[in-house]
């Protein structure tokens, strides 16, 4: 049985041989996983020199735990190839769940929320405990 179309759009812009950007518009839920993973896979297969895939979440209106798990999956796909996956955030709908879950520290974050100076929060290096 086919499900209705879901409120997510995923597009890719390849900037050069070393960088690309995936833009997500709409709801970042389990329905976004397949198109996001497909686009990341295509980028990695096409570019042996790829160093960064920026994930633009500025137009995400809702994100749940399945959406956050998808972001972690993208990062895990990219890490073995040395590809950085910074997240660009613009709303509390994305920033707050990332902060509450601890993923805010796992990813490099480009913070474009209103009232916050544009800031880049570097990911906490893996293997370091800051407790």
mmCIF file of N, CA and C in Angstrom:
data_model
loop_
_atom_site.group_PDB
_atom_site.id
_atom_site.type_symbol
_atom_site.label_atom_id
_atom_site.label_comp_id
_atom_site.label_asym_id
_atom_site.label_seq_id
_atom_site.Cartn_x
_atom_site.Cartn_y
_atom_site.Cartn_z
ATOM 1 N N UNK A 1 0.842 -1.171 0.000
ATOM 2 C CA UNK A 1 0.000 0.000 0.000
ATOM 3 C C UNK A 1 0.888 1.236 0.000
ATOM 4 N N UNK A 2 0.679 2.140 -0.942
ATOM 5 C CA UNK A 2 1.465 3.356 -1.027
ATOM 6 C C UNK A 2 1.015 4.356 0.027
ATOM 7 N N UNK A 3 2.013 5.017 0.639
ATOM 8 C CA UNK A 3 1.721 6.060 1.607
ATOM 9 C C UNK A 3 1.643 7.390 0.873
ATOM 10 N N UNK A 4 0.926 8.366 1.429
ATOM 11 C CA UNK A 4 0.875 9.680 0.800
ATOM 12 C C UNK A 4 2.247 10.352 0.834
ATOM 13 N N UNK A 5 2.422 11.334 -0.030
ATOM 14 C CA UNK A 5 3.670 12.083 -0.052
ATOM 15 C C UNK A 5 3.875 12.777 1.294
ATOM 16 N N UNK A 6 5.113 12.856 1.714
ATOM 17 C CA UNK A 6 5.419 13.466 3.001
ATOM 18 C C UNK A 6 6.027 14.836 2.794
ATOM 19 N N UNK A 7 5.982 15.636 3.834
ATOM 20 C CA UNK A 7 6.393 17.035 3.763
ATOM 21 C C UNK A 7 7.895 17.205 3.923
ATOM 22 N N UNK A 8 8.664 16.685 2.970
ATOM 23 C CA UNK A 8 10.105 16.869 3.003
ATOM 24 C C UNK A 8 10.627 16.952 1.574
ATOM 25 N N UNK A 9 11.585 17.841 1.390
ATOM 26 C CA UNK A 9 12.250 17.993 0.099
ATOM 27 C C UNK A 9 13.747 18.035 0.359
ATOM 28 N N UNK A 10 14.494 17.235 -0.373
ATOM 29 C CA UNK A 10 15.938 17.159 -0.212
ATOM 30 C C UNK A 10 16.585 17.529 -1.541
ATOM 31 N N UNK A 11 17.468 18.536 -1.522
ATOM 32 C CA UNK A 11 18.180 18.923 -2.734
ATOM 33 C C UNK A 11 19.674 18.988 -2.443
ATOM 34 N N UNK A 12 20.463 18.814 -3.501
ATOM 35 C CA UNK A 12 21.920 18.809 -3.363
ATOM 36 C C UNK A 12 22.526 19.826 -4.316
ATOM 37 N N UNK A 13 23.498 20.569 -3.805
ATOM 38 C CA UNK A 13 24.289 21.477 -4.620
ATOM 39 C C UNK A 13 25.744 21.061 -4.449
ATOM 40 N N UNK A 14 26.410 20.749 -5.538
ATOM 41 C CA UNK A 14 27.833 20.439 -5.480
ATOM 42 C C UNK A 14 28.581 21.732 -5.758
ATOM 43 N N UNK A 15 29.357 22.184 -4.793
ATOM 44 C CA UNK A 15 30.077 23.447 -4.930
ATOM 45 C C UNK A 15 31.355 23.272 -5.739
ATOM 46 N N UNK A 16 32.117 22.257 -5.402
ATOM 47 C CA UNK A 16 33.355 21.951 -6.107
ATOM 48 C C UNK A 16 33.727 20.513 -5.774
ATOM 49 N N UNK A 17 34.931 20.096 -6.127
ATOM 50 C CA UNK A 17 35.343 18.709 -5.911
ATOM 51 C C UNK A 17 35.445 18.343 -4.436
ATOM 52 N N UNK A 18 35.571 19.374 -3.571
ATOM 53 C CA UNK A 18 35.768 19.098 -2.149
ATOM 54 C C UNK A 18 34.555 19.384 -1.273
ATOM 55 N N UNK A 19 33.532 20.079 -1.801
ATOM 56 C CA UNK A 19 32.405 20.417 -0.929
ATOM 57 C C UNK A 19 31.073 20.361 -1.665
ATOM 58 N N UNK A 20 30.060 20.045 -0.881
ATOM 59 C CA UNK A 20 28.689 19.993 -1.386
ATOM 60 C C UNK A 20 27.763 20.400 -0.247
ATOM 61 N N UNK A 21 26.510 20.643 -0.596
ATOM 62 C CA UNK A 21 25.519 21.017 0.406
ATOM 63 C C UNK A 21 24.224 20.270 0.133
ATOM 64 N N UNK A 22 23.683 19.678 1.189
ATOM 65 C CA UNK A 22 22.368 19.045 1.129
ATOM 66 C C UNK A 22 21.408 19.961 1.883
ATOM 67 N N UNK A 23 20.323 20.349 1.222
ATOM 68 C CA UNK A 23 19.321 21.202 1.851
ATOM 69 C C UNK A 23 18.064 20.391 2.116
ATOM 70 N N UNK A 24 17.563 20.505 3.338
ATOM 71 C CA UNK A 24 16.341 19.813 3.729
ATOM 72 C C UNK A 24 15.273 20.879 3.981
ATOM 73 N N UNK A 25 14.123 20.708 3.353
ATOM 74 C CA UNK A 25 12.998 21.630 3.522
ATOM 75 C C UNK A 25 11.799 20.819 3.998
ATOM 76 N N UNK A 26 11.171 21.261 5.083
ATOM 77 C CA UNK A 26 9.981 20.582 5.592
ATOM 78 C C UNK A 26 10.265 19.834 6.877
ATOM 79 N N UNK A 27 9.720 18.640 6.991
ATOM 80 C CA UNK A 27 9.815 17.853 8.226
ATOM 81 C C UNK A 27 10.939 16.834 8.136
ATOM 82 N N UNK A 28 11.844 16.889 9.127
ATOM 83 C CA UNK A 28 12.944 15.935 9.202
ATOM 84 C C UNK A 28 12.512 14.804 10.131
ATOM 85 N N UNK A 29 11.900 13.789 9.514
ATOM 86 C CA UNK A 29 11.376 12.631 10.231
ATOM 87 C C UNK A 29 11.895 11.368 9.547
ATOM 88 N N UNK A 30 11.330 10.227 9.905
ATOM 89 C CA UNK A 30 11.749 8.966 9.293
ATOM 90 C C UNK A 30 11.554 8.969 7.782
ATOM 91 N N UNK A 31 10.657 9.792 7.281
ATOM 92 C CA UNK A 31 10.402 9.845 5.841
ATOM 93 C C UNK A 31 11.512 10.569 5.082
ATOM 94 N N UNK A 32 12.349 11.291 5.777
ATOM 95 C CA UNK A 32 13.476 11.981 5.145
ATOM 96 C C UNK A 32 14.711 11.091 5.070
ATOM 97 N N UNK A 33 14.724 9.999 5.823
ATOM 98 C CA UNK A 33 15.919 9.153 5.886
ATOM 99 C C UNK A 33 16.340 8.647 4.515
ATOM 100 N N UNK A 34 15.450 8.008 3.792
ATOM 101 C CA UNK A 34 15.818 7.396 2.513
ATOM 102 C C UNK A 34 16.378 8.425 1.518
ATOM 103 N N UNK A 35 15.693 9.568 1.283
ATOM 104 C CA UNK A 35 16.282 10.522 0.333
ATOM 105 C C UNK A 35 17.607 11.119 0.808
ATOM 106 N N UNK A 36 17.764 11.345 2.101
ATOM 107 C CA UNK A 36 19.023 11.888 2.612
ATOM 108 C C UNK A 36 20.166 10.888 2.459
ATOM 109 N N UNK A 37 19.928 9.650 2.820
ATOM 110 C CA UNK A 37 20.961 8.620 2.701
ATOM 111 C C UNK A 37 21.321 8.408 1.226
ATOM 112 N N UNK A 38 20.317 8.429 0.350
ATOM 113 C CA UNK A 38 20.568 8.266 -1.095
ATOM 114 C C UNK A 38 21.456 9.396 -1.613
ATOM 115 N N UNK A 39 21.143 10.634 -1.232
ATOM 116 C CA UNK A 39 21.934 11.770 -1.703
ATOM 117 C C UNK A 39 23.362 11.733 -1.163
ATOM 118 N N UNK A 40 23.515 11.375 0.112
ATOM 119 C CA UNK A 40 24.863 11.278 0.686
ATOM 120 C C UNK A 40 25.660 10.181 -0.012
ATOM 121 N N UNK A 41 25.037 9.047 -0.260
ATOM 122 C CA UNK A 41 25.698 7.943 -0.956
ATOM 123 C C UNK A 41 26.135 8.372 -2.350
ATOM 124 N N UNK A 42 25.243 9.044 -3.084
ATOM 125 C CA UNK A 42 25.573 9.516 -4.429
ATOM 126 C C UNK A 42 26.747 10.491 -4.401
ATOM 127 N N UNK A 43 26.752 11.414 -3.433
ATOM 128 C CA UNK A 43 27.860 12.367 -3.315
ATOM 129 C C UNK A 43 29.179 11.650 -3.042
ATOM 130 N N UNK A 44 29.162 10.677 -2.140
ATOM 131 C CA UNK A 44 30.391 9.967 -1.793
ATOM 132 C C UNK A 44 30.893 9.126 -2.964
ATOM 133 N N UNK A 45 29.992 8.529 -3.711
ATOM 134 C CA UNK A 45 30.401 7.725 -4.867
ATOM 135 C C UNK A 45 30.952 8.597 -5.990
ATOM 136 N N UNK A 46 30.426 9.811 -6.121
ATOM 137 C CA UNK A 46 30.832 10.696 -7.218
ATOM 138 C C UNK A 46 32.122 11.458 -6.929
ATOM 139 N N UNK A 47 32.435 11.647 -5.657
ATOM 140 C CA UNK A 47 33.575 12.514 -5.341
ATOM 141 C C UNK A 47 34.567 11.909 -4.384
ATOM 142 N N UNK A 48 35.649 11.364 -4.911
ATOM 143 C CA UNK A 48 36.686 10.779 -4.062
ATOM 144 C C UNK A 48 37.435 11.848 -3.276
ATOM 145 N N UNK A 49 37.356 13.107 -3.724
ATOM 146 C CA UNK A 49 38.077 14.187 -3.054
ATOM 147 C C UNK A 49 37.173 15.007 -2.136
ATOM 148 N N UNK A 50 35.950 14.557 -1.920
ATOM 149 C CA UNK A 50 34.981 15.273 -1.096
ATOM 150 C C UNK A 50 35.474 15.369 0.350
ATOM 151 N N UNK A 51 35.481 16.592 0.878
ATOM 152 C CA UNK A 51 35.947 16.826 2.256
ATOM 153 C C UNK A 51 34.844 17.315 3.180
ATOM 154 N N UNK A 52 33.792 17.926 2.609
ATOM 155 C CA UNK A 52 32.728 18.468 3.451
ATOM 156 C C UNK A 52 31.384 18.390 2.732
ATOM 157 N N UNK A 53 30.374 17.925 3.490
ATOM 158 C CA UNK A 53 28.993 17.974 3.029
ATOM 159 C C UNK A 53 28.217 18.722 4.105
ATOM 160 N N UNK A 54 27.890 19.964 3.806
ATOM 161 C CA UNK A 54 27.130 20.801 4.732
ATOM 162 C C UNK A 54 25.665 20.401 4.624
ATOM 163 N N UNK A 55 25.003 20.229 5.763
ATOM 164 C CA UNK A 55 23.589 19.868 5.789
ATOM 165 C C UNK A 55 22.809 21.092 6.266
ATOM 166 N N UNK A 56 22.113 21.728 5.328
ATOM 167 C CA UNK A 56 21.377 22.961 5.609
ATOM 168 C C UNK A 56 19.979 22.610 6.111
ATOM 169 N N UNK A 57 19.735 22.901 7.384
ATOM 170 C CA UNK A 57 18.460 22.594 8.033
ATOM 171 C C UNK A 57 17.661 23.871 8.313
ATOM 172 N N UNK A 58 18.003 24.973 7.649
ATOM 173 C CA UNK A 58 17.364 26.264 7.920
ATOM 174 C C UNK A 58 15.865 26.261 7.619
ATOM 175 N N UNK A 59 15.429 25.432 6.687
ATOM 176 C CA UNK A 59 14.020 25.396 6.309
ATOM 177 C C UNK A 59 13.276 24.188 6.889
ATOM 178 N N UNK A 60 13.874 23.541 7.888
ATOM 179 C CA UNK A 60 13.205 22.417 8.555
ATOM 180 C C UNK A 60 12.202 22.987 9.548
ATOM 181 N N UNK A 61 10.958 22.536 9.452
ATOM 182 C CA UNK A 61 9.886 23.044 10.313
ATOM 183 C C UNK A 61 9.624 22.146 11.515
ATOM 184 N N UNK A 62 10.074 20.887 11.441
ATOM 185 C CA UNK A 62 9.852 19.926 12.526
ATOM 186 C C UNK A 62 10.924 18.857 12.415
ATOM 187 N N UNK A 63 11.450 18.424 13.568
ATOM 188 C CA UNK A 63 12.429 17.342 13.591
ATOM 189 C C UNK A 63 12.137 16.464 14.793
ATOM 190 N N UNK A 64 12.065 15.156 14.569
ATOM 191 C CA UNK A 64 11.857 14.224 15.678
ATOM 192 C C UNK A 64 13.089 13.342 15.852
ATOM 193 N N UNK A 65 12.994 12.360 16.730
ATOM 194 C CA UNK A 65 14.152 11.514 17.023
ATOM 195 C C UNK A 65 14.605 10.719 15.802
ATOM 196 N N UNK A 66 13.686 10.333 14.942
ATOM 197 C CA UNK A 66 14.067 9.614 13.718
ATOM 198 C C UNK A 66 14.859 10.531 12.794
ATOM 199 N N UNK A 67 14.498 11.805 12.753
ATOM 200 C CA UNK A 67 15.257 12.767 11.968
ATOM 201 C C UNK A 67 16.656 12.959 12.521
ATOM 202 N N UNK A 68 16.762 13.023 13.851
ATOM 203 C CA UNK A 68 18.080 13.156 14.474
ATOM 204 C C UNK A 68 18.921 11.912 14.214
ATOM 205 N N UNK A 69 18.295 10.744 14.267
ATOM 206 C CA UNK A 69 19.014 9.496 13.980
ATOM 207 C C UNK A 69 19.531 9.485 12.543
ATOM 208 N N UNK A 70 18.774 10.075 11.635
ATOM 209 C CA UNK A 70 19.210 10.159 10.245
ATOM 210 C C UNK A 70 20.450 11.039 10.120
ATOM 211 N N UNK A 71 20.492 12.143 10.854
ATOM 212 C CA UNK A 71 21.673 13.010 10.833
ATOM 213 C C UNK A 71 22.909 12.259 11.338
ATOM 214 N N UNK A 72 22.731 11.476 12.403
ATOM 215 C CA UNK A 72 23.833 10.667 12.932
ATOM 216 C C UNK A 72 24.266 9.636 11.887
ATOM 217 N N UNK A 73 23.298 9.037 11.190
ATOM 218 C CA UNK A 73 23.622 8.066 10.151
ATOM 219 C C UNK A 73 24.458 8.710 9.038
ATOM 220 N N UNK A 74 24.091 9.920 8.624
ATOM 221 C CA UNK A 74 24.864 10.619 7.593
ATOM 222 C C UNK A 74 26.296 10.856 8.066
ATOM 223 N N UNK A 75 26.429 11.280 9.328
ATOM 224 C CA UNK A 75 27.763 11.530 9.873
ATOM 225 C C UNK A 75 28.580 10.236 9.914
ATOM 226 N N UNK A 76 27.961 9.144 10.312
ATOM 227 C CA UNK A 76 28.666 7.855 10.380
ATOM 228 C C UNK A 76 29.074 7.353 8.997
ATOM 229 N N UNK A 77 28.272 7.667 7.993
ATOM 230 C CA UNK A 77 28.629 7.291 6.624
ATOM 231 C C UNK A 77 29.855 8.079 6.159
ATOM 232 N N UNK A 78 29.922 9.346 6.525
ATOM 233 C CA UNK A 78 30.958 10.247 6.026
ATOM 234 C C UNK A 78 32.286 10.122 6.768
ATOM 235 N N UNK A 79 32.250 9.848 8.068
ATOM 236 C CA UNK A 79 33.462 9.857 8.891
ATOM 237 C C UNK A 79 34.583 8.951 8.383
ATOM 238 N N UNK A 80 34.307 7.714 7.983
ATOM 239 C CA UNK A 80 35.413 6.858 7.536
ATOM 240 C C UNK A 80 36.171 7.413 6.326
ATOM 241 N N UNK A 81 35.530 8.291 5.559
ATOM 242 C CA UNK A 81 36.171 8.902 4.387
ATOM 243 C C UNK A 81 36.736 10.282 4.702
ATOM 244 N N UNK A 82 36.667 10.686 5.973
ATOM 245 C CA UNK A 82 37.205 11.980 6.370
ATOM 246 C C UNK A 82 36.365 13.155 5.905
ATOM 247 N N UNK A 83 35.081 12.923 5.710
ATOM 248 C CA UNK A 83 34.180 13.974 5.254
ATOM 249 C C UNK A 83 33.488 14.594 6.467
ATOM 250 N N UNK A 84 33.620 15.906 6.607
ATOM 251 C CA UNK A 84 32.971 16.642 7.691
ATOM 252 C C UNK A 84 31.517 16.911 7.297
ATOM 253 N N UNK A 85 30.600 16.857 8.271
ATOM 254 C CA UNK A 85 29.173 17.077 8.012
ATOM 255 C C UNK A 85 28.606 18.146 8.950
ATOM 256 N N UNK A 86 28.970 19.413 8.757
ATOM 257 C CA UNK A 86 28.414 20.468 9.607
ATOM 258 C C UNK A 86 26.924 20.666 9.335
ATOM 259 N N UNK A 87 26.199 21.050 10.381
ATOM 260 C CA UNK A 87 24.770 21.323 10.278
ATOM 261 C C UNK A 87 24.539 22.825 10.355
ATOM 262 N N UNK A 88 23.701 23.344 9.458
ATOM 263 C CA UNK A 88 23.342 24.761 9.474
ATOM 264 C C UNK A 88 21.934 24.863 10.039
ATOM 265 N N UNK A 89 21.783 25.580 11.160
ATOM 266 C CA UNK A 89 20.480 25.691 11.815
ATOM 267 C C UNK A 89 20.022 27.138 11.841
ATOM 268 N N UNK A 90 18.693 27.317 11.774
ATOM 269 C CA UNK A 90 18.125 28.660 11.758
ATOM 270 C C UNK A 90 16.950 28.812 12.722
ATOM 271 N N UNK A 91 16.395 27.690 13.199
ATOM 272 C CA UNK A 91 15.215 27.758 14.061
ATOM 273 C C UNK A 91 15.394 26.920 15.322
ATOM 274 N N UNK A 92 14.593 27.265 16.322
ATOM 275 C CA UNK A 92 14.578 26.479 17.557
ATOM 276 C C UNK A 92 14.022 25.084 17.315
ATOM 277 N N UNK A 93 13.211 24.902 16.259
ATOM 278 C CA UNK A 93 12.647 23.585 15.946
ATOM 279 C C UNK A 93 13.752 22.570 15.660
ATOM 280 N N UNK A 94 14.906 23.050 15.250
ATOM 281 C CA UNK A 94 16.052 22.178 14.995
ATOM 282 C C UNK A 94 17.079 22.305 16.121
ATOM 283 N N UNK A 95 17.382 23.532 16.510
ATOM 284 C CA UNK A 95 18.428 23.745 17.513
ATOM 285 C C UNK A 95 18.093 23.095 18.846
ATOM 286 N N UNK A 96 16.870 23.269 19.312
ATOM 287 C CA UNK A 96 16.504 22.770 20.645
ATOM 288 C C UNK A 96 16.625 21.242 20.757
ATOM 289 N N UNK A 97 16.067 20.463 19.820
ATOM 290 C CA UNK A 97 16.247 19.007 19.927
ATOM 291 C C UNK A 97 17.720 18.585 19.859
ATOM 292 N N UNK A 98 18.513 19.279 19.041
ATOM 293 C CA UNK A 98 19.941 18.948 18.969
ATOM 294 C C UNK A 98 20.629 19.235 20.303
ATOM 295 N N UNK A 99 20.260 20.351 20.938
ATOM 296 C CA UNK A 99 20.844 20.695 22.230
ATOM 297 C C UNK A 99 20.419 19.712 23.310
ATOM 298 N N UNK A 100 19.134 19.415 23.375
ATOM 299 C CA UNK A 100 18.613 18.521 24.421
ATOM 300 C C UNK A 100 19.153 17.097 24.298
ATOM 301 N N UNK A 101 19.377 16.655 23.080
ATOM 302 C CA UNK A 101 19.850 15.287 22.851
ATOM 303 C C UNK A 101 21.359 15.148 23.009
ATOM 304 N N UNK A 102 22.074 16.271 23.044
ATOM 305 C CA UNK A 102 23.531 16.220 23.105
ATOM 306 C C UNK A 102 24.185 16.209 21.727
ATOM 307 N N UNK A 103 23.391 16.138 20.663
ATOM 308 C CA UNK A 103 23.959 16.127 19.313
ATOM 309 C C UNK A 103 24.572 17.473 18.934
ATOM 310 N N UNK A 104 24.177 18.536 19.646
ATOM 311 C CA UNK A 104 24.745 19.859 19.413
ATOM 312 C C UNK A 104 26.263 19.807 19.534
ATOM 313 N N UNK A 105 26.762 18.957 20.432
ATOM 314 C CA UNK A 105 28.212 18.831 20.644
ATOM 315 C C UNK A 105 28.852 17.791 19.736
ATOM 316 N N UNK A 106 28.052 16.931 19.148
ATOM 317 C CA UNK A 106 28.590 15.884 18.268
ATOM 318 C C UNK A 106 28.906 16.439 16.878
ATOM 319 N N UNK A 107 28.107 17.400 16.448
ATOM 320 C CA UNK A 107 28.254 17.980 15.122
ATOM 321 C C UNK A 107 28.892 19.360 15.207
ATOM 322 N N UNK A 108 29.523 19.766 14.129
ATOM 323 C CA UNK A 108 29.883 21.172 13.978
ATOM 324 C C UNK A 108 28.592 21.874 13.571
ATOM 325 N N UNK A 109 28.233 22.941 14.278
ATOM 326 C CA UNK A 109 26.972 23.648 14.052
ATOM 327 C C UNK A 109 27.256 25.065 13.558
ATOM 328 N N UNK A 110 26.609 25.447 12.468
ATOM 329 C CA UNK A 110 26.621 26.829 12.000
ATOM 330 C C UNK A 110 25.275 27.403 12.435
ATOM 331 N N UNK A 111 25.308 28.265 13.451
ATOM 332 C CA UNK A 111 24.095 28.780 14.089
ATOM 333 C C UNK A 111 23.677 30.092 13.444
ATOM 334 N N UNK A 112 22.541 30.067 12.741
ATOM 335 C CA UNK A 112 22.028 31.268 12.076
ATOM 336 C C UNK A 112 20.693 31.723 12.661
ATOM 337 N N UNK A 113 20.425 31.342 13.915
ATOM 338 C CA UNK A 113 19.165 31.760 14.537
ATOM 339 C C UNK A 113 19.152 33.257 14.778
ATOM 340 N N UNK A 114 17.971 33.853 14.651
ATOM 341 C CA UNK A 114 17.818 35.276 14.939
ATOM 342 C C UNK A 114 18.098 35.521 16.414
ATOM 343 N N UNK A 115 18.748 36.637 16.684
ATOM 344 C CA UNK A 115 19.074 36.973 18.060
ATOM 345 C C UNK A 115 20.349 36.316 18.547
ATOM 346 N N UNK A 116 20.931 35.448 17.732
ATOM 347 C CA UNK A 116 22.201 34.806 18.060
ATOM 348 C C UNK A 116 23.208 35.278 17.019
ATOM 349 N N UNK A 117 24.361 35.711 17.457
ATOM 350 C CA UNK A 117 25.356 36.065 16.448
ATOM 351 C C UNK A 117 25.710 34.802 15.666
ATOM 352 N N UNK A 118 25.909 34.968 14.339
ATOM 353 C CA UNK A 118 26.258 33.768 13.564
ATOM 354 C C UNK A 118 27.516 33.197 14.176
ATOM 355 N N UNK A 119 27.447 31.960 14.517
ATOM 356 C CA UNK A 119 28.514 31.323 15.259
ATOM 357 C C UNK A 119 28.692 29.914 14.739
ATOM 358 N N UNK A 120 29.893 29.427 14.840
ATOM 359 C CA UNK A 120 30.163 28.040 14.489
ATOM 360 C C UNK A 120 30.591 27.342 15.768
ATOM 361 N N UNK A 121 29.814 26.345 16.153
ATOM 362 C CA UNK A 121 30.139 25.537 17.327
ATOM 363 C C UNK A 121 30.827 24.283 16.817
ATOM 364 N N UNK A 122 32.083 24.132 17.151
ATOM 365 C CA UNK A 122 32.842 22.977 16.698
ATOM 366 C C UNK A 122 32.406 21.732 17.461
ATOM 367 N N UNK A 123 32.407 20.622 16.773
ATOM 368 C CA UNK A 123 32.063 19.358 17.403
ATOM 369 C C UNK A 123 33.098 19.017 18.461
ATOM 370 N N UNK A 124 32.651 18.378 19.529
ATOM 371 C CA UNK A 124 33.555 17.885 20.547
ATOM 372 C C UNK A 124 34.291 16.691 19.970
ATOM 373 N N UNK A 125 35.619 16.677 20.028
ATOM 374 C CA UNK A 125 36.358 15.543 19.469
ATOM 375 C C UNK A 125 35.912 14.229 20.100
ATOM 376 N N UNK A 126 35.797 13.212 19.264
ATOM 377 C CA UNK A 126 35.378 11.896 19.767
ATOM 378 C C UNK A 126 36.452 11.343 20.699
ATOM 379 N N UNK A 127 36.011 10.704 21.730
ATOM 380 C CA UNK A 127 36.930 10.102 22.685
ATOM 381 C C UNK A 127 37.299 11.011 23.835
ATOM 382 N N UNK A 128 36.800 12.239 23.835
ATOM 383 C CA UNK A 128 37.057 13.168 24.924
ATOM 384 C C UNK A 128 35.810 13.277 25.785
ATOM 385 N N UNK A 129 35.986 13.102 27.069
ATOM 386 C CA UNK A 129 34.876 13.204 27.995
ATOM 387 C C UNK A 129 34.966 14.542 28.706
ATOM 388 N N UNK A 130 33.892 15.308 28.628
ATOM 389 C CA UNK A 130 33.886 16.633 29.251
ATOM 390 C C UNK A 130 32.941 16.677 30.460
ATOM 391 N N UNK A 131 32.918 15.614 31.211
ATOM 392 C CA UNK A 131 32.024 15.605 32.376
ATOM 393 C C UNK A 131 32.719 16.067 33.612
#
